[in-house]
Short mmCIF file of C-alpha atoms in Angstrom, two decimals:
data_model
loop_
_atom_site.label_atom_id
_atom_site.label_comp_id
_atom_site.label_asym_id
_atom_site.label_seq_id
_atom_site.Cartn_x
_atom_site.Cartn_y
_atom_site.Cartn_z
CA UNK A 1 85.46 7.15 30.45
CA UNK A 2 85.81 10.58 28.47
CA UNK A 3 82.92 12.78 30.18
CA UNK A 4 81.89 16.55 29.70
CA UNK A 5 81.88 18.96 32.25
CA UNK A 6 78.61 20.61 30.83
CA UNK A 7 75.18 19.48 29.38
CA UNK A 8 76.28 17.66 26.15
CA UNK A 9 74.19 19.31 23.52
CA UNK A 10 73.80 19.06 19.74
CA UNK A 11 77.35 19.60 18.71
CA UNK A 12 78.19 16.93 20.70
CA UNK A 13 75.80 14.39 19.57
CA UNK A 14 76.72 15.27 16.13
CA UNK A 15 80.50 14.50 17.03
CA UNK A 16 80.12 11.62 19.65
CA UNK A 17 77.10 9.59 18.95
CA UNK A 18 77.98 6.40 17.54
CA UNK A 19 74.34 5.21 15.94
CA UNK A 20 75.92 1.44 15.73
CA UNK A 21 77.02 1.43 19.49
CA UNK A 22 73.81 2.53 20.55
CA UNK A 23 71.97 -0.12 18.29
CA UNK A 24 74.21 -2.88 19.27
CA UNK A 25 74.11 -2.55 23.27
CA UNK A 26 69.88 -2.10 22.66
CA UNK A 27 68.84 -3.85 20.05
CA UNK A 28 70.23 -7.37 19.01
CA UNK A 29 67.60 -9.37 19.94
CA UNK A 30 65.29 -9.11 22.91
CA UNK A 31 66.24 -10.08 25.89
CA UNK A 32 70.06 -10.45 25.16
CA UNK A 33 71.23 -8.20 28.04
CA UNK A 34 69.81 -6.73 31.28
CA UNK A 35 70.38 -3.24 29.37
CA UNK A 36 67.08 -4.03 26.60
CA UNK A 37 64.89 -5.29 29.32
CA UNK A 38 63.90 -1.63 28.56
CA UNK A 39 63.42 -2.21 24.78
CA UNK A 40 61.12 -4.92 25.55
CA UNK A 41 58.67 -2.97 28.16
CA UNK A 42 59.10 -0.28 25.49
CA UNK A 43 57.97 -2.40 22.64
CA UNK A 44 55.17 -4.67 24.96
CA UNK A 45 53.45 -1.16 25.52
CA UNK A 46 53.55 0.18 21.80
CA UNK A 47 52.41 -3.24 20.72
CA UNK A 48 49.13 -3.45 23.52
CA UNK A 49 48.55 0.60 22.73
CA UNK A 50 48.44 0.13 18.77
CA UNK A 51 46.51 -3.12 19.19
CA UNK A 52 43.48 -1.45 20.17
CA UNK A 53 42.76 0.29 17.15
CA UNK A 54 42.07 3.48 18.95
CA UNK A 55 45.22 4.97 17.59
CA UNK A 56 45.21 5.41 14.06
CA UNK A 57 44.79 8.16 11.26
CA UNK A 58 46.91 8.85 8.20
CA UNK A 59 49.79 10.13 9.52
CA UNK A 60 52.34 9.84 12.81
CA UNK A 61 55.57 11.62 13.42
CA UNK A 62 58.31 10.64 15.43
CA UNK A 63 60.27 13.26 17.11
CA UNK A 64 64.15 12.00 17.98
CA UNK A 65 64.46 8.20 16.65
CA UNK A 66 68.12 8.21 16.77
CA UNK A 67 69.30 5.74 13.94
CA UNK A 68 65.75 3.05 15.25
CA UNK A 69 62.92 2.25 13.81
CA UNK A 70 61.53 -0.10 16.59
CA UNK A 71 59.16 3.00 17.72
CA UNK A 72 56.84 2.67 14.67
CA UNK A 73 56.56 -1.19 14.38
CA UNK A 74 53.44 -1.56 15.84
CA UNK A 75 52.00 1.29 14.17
CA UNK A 76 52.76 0.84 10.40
CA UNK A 77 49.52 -1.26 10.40
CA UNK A 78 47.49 2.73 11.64
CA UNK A 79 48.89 5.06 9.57
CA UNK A 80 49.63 5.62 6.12
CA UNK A 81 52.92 7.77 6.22
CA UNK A 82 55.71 8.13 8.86
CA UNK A 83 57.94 10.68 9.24
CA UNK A 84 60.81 9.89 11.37
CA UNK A 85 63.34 12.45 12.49
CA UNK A 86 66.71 12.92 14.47
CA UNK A 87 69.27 15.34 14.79
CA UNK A 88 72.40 13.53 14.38
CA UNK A 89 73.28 13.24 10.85
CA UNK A 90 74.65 9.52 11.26
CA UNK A 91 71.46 8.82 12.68
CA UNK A 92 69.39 9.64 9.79
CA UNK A 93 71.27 7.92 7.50
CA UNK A 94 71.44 4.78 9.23
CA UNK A 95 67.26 4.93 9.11
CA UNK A 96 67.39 5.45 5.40
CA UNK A 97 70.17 2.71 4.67
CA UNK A 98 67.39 0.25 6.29
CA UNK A 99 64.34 1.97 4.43
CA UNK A 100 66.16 1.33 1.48
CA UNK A 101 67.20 -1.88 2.20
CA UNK A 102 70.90 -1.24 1.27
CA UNK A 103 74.08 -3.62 2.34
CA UNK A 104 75.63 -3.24 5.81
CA UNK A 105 72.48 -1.31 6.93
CA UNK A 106 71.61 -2.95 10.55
CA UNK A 107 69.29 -5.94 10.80
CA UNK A 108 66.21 -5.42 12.72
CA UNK A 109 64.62 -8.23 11.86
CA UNK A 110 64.56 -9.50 15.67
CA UNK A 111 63.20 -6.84 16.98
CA UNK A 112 60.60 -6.86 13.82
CA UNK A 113 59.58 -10.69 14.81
CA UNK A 114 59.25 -10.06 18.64
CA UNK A 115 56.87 -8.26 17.42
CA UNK A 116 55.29 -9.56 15.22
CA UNK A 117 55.04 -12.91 17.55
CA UNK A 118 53.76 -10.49 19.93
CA UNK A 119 50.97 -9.81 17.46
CA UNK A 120 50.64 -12.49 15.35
CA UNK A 121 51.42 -10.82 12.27
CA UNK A 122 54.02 -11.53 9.44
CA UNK A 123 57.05 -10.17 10.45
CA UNK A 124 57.90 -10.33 6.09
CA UNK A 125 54.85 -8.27 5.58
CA UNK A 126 55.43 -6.13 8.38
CA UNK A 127 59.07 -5.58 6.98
CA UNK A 128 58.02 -4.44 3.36
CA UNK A 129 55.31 -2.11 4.61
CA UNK A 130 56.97 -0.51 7.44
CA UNK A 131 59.74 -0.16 4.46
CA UNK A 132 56.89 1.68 2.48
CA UNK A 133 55.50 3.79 4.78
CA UNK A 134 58.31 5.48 6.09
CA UNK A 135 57.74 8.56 3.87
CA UNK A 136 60.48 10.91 5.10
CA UNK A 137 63.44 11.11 7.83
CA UNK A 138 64.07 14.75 8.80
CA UNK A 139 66.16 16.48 10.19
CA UNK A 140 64.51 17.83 14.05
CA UNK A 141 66.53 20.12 16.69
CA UNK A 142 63.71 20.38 19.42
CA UNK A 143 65.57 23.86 20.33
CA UNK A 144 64.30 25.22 17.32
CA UNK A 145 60.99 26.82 17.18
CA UNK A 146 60.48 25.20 13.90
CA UNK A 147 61.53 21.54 14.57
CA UNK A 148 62.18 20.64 11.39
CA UNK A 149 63.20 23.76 9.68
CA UNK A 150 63.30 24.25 6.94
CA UNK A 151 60.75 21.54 5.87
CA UNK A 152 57.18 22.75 7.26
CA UNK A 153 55.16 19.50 8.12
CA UNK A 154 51.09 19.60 8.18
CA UNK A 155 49.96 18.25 12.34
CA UNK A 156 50.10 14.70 12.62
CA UNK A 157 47.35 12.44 13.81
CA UNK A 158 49.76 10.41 16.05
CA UNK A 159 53.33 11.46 18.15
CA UNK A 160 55.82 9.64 19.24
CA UNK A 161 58.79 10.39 21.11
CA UNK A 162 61.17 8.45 22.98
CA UNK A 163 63.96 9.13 25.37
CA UNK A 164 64.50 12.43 23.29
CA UNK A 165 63.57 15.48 25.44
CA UNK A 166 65.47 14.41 28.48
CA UNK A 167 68.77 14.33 26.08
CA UNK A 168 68.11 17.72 24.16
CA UNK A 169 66.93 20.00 27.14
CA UNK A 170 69.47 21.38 29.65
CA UNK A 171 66.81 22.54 32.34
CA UNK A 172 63.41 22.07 32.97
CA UNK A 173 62.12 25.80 31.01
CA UNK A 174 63.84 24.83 27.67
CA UNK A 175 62.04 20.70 28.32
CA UNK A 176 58.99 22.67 28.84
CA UNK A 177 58.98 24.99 25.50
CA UNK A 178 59.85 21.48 23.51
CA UNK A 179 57.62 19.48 25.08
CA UNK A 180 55.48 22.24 24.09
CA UNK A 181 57.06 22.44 20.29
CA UNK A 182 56.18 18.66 20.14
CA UNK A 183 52.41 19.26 21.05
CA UNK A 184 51.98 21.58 18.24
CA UNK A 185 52.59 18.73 15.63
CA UNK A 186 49.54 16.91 16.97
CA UNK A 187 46.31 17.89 15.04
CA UNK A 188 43.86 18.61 18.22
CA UNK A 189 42.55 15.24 18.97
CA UNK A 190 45.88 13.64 17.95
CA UNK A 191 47.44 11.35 20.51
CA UNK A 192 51.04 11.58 22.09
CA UNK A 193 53.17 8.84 22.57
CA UNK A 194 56.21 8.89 24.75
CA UNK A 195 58.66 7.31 26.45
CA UNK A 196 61.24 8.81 28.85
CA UNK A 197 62.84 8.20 32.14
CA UNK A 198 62.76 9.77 36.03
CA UNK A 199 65.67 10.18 37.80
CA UNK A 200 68.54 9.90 34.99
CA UNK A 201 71.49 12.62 35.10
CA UNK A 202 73.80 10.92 32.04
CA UNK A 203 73.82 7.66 30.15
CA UNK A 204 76.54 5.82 28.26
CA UNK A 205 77.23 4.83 24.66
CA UNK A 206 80.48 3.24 24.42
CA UNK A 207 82.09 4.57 27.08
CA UNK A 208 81.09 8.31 25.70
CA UNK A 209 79.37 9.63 28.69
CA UNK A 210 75.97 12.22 27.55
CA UNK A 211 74.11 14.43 29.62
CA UNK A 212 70.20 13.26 30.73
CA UNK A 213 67.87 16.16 32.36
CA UNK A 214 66.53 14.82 35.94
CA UNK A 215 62.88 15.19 35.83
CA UNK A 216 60.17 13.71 37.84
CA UNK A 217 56.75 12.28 37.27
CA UNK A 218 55.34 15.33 38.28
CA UNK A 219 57.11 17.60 35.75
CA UNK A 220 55.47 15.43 32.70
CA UNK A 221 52.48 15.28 34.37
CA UNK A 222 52.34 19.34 35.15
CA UNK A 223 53.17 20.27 31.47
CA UNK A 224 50.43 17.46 29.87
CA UNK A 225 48.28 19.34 32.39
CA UNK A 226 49.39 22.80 31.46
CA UNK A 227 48.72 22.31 27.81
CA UNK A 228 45.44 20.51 28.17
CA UNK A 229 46.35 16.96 27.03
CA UNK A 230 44.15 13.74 28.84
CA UNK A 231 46.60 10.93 29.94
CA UNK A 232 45.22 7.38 28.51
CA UNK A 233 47.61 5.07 30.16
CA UNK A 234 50.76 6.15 32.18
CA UNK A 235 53.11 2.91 32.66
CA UNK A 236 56.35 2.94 34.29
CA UNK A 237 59.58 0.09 34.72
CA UNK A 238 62.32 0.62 37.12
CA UNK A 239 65.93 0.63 35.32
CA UNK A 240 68.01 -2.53 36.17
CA UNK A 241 71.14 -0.69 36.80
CA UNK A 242 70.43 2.41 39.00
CA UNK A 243 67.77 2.85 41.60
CA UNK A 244 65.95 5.93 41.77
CA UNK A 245 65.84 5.63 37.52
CA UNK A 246 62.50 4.69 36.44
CA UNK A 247 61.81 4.47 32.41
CA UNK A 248 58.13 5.72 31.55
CA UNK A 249 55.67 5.15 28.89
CA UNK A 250 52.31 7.53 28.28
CA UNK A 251 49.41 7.92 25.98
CA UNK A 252 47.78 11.08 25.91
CA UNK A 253 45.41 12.66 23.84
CA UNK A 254 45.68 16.64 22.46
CA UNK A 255 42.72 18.76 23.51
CA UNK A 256 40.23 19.56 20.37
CA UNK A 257 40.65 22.81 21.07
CA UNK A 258 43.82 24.50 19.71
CA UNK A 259 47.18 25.19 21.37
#
């Protein structure tokens, strides 16, 4: 297994990360492995969250999707324009090869109709307008103090995040200022989404092993405190393959008052 002796950071996505080894182990079809157990407590909580229709405006960002798009499923129906966003170069073009609907780019369409079942939607429809309302797909380094520089983007309505801050941020000062970089997109009002996990120090892709910060519920719950957000819903789902790892996924809304 080829490990680093550090915290693998940006360079080393940008060299390592291979965006169809990550999709393949996670996302074939639900239920498949014991390894997307995750994806579906992931995709069970967007799906219940969205179908409320308390969440919705005209736009949501999503900070880190890797090369997915399963984040934003449920939501096409509430917003008007998405802007997705990763660091990894491979990454982004493996969203826009699907928004474009070009040859060899990777089939969601299970995860899409899990979904959709889930909802009782048309997993067709759902296809062609999550297709059209995927506005832009960014390039974001959450160590920047401009995420997305150079592109300035207007504060969403909507957030999402998932299993992104852990990866990026080395110790818990540097998870702190992003976390805090992330809340600034939010319009006050707006509502984060996110998903992480307690407990991890690395995860694999294809026997490339990458660096995972160890935080705790009480971390999250400290900074959402700290910068005046109200937690909705607060779900967790212990990992199949390590105790002591515990995936989580929040709802919390941005205080009207400004940042």
């Amino acid at each position: 297994m080829a490990e680093s002796s550090h915290f693998t950071e940006a360079d080393y996505y940008q060299a390592r990360f291979d965006p169809r080894a990550y999709m393949n182990k996670f996302y074939c079809r639900p239920g498949h492995s014991d390894e997307n157990h995750y994806v579906i407590f992931v995709l069970e909580c967007l799906s219940r969250t969205f179908s409320t229709g308390q969440y919705k405006g005209r736009s949501l960002i999503e900070v880190g999707s890797g090369p997915t798009i399963h984040a934003v499923i449920s939501a096409c129906e509430h917003f008007d324009e998405l802007v997705l966003s990763d660091f990894v170069d491979r990454n982004r073009e493996e969203i826009r090869k699907w928004v474009k609907n070009e040859e060899g780019c990777f089939d969601w369409k299970p995860i899409i109709e899990y979904v959709c079942e889930m909802e009782g939607t048309s997993s067709s429809d759902v296809e062609v307008k999550l297709r059209q309302r995927v506005k832009q797909v960014l390039k974001c380094n959450l160590l920047s103090e401009n995420i997305f520089y150079p592109e300035s983007i207007e504060p969403a309505d909507c957030v999402i995040t998932s299993l992104c801050l852990e990866a990026a941020c080395k110790d818990l000062p540097s998870y702190r200022d992003a976390f805090c970089r992330v809340a600034k997109l939010l319009r006050p009002g707006g509502s984060l989404i996110m998903v992480g996990v307690f407990g991890e120090t690395f995860y694999c892709i294809d026997q490339i092993r990458f660096s995972c910060l160890k935080i705790s519920r009480a971390d999250v719950e400290d900074i959402l405190r700290n910068l005046d957000f109200t937690v909705q819903e607060f779900n967790i789902f212990p990992a199949q393959d390590r105790e002591n790892k515990v995936f989580f996924f929040l709802v919390a809304l941005k205080s009207i008052k400004t940042i």
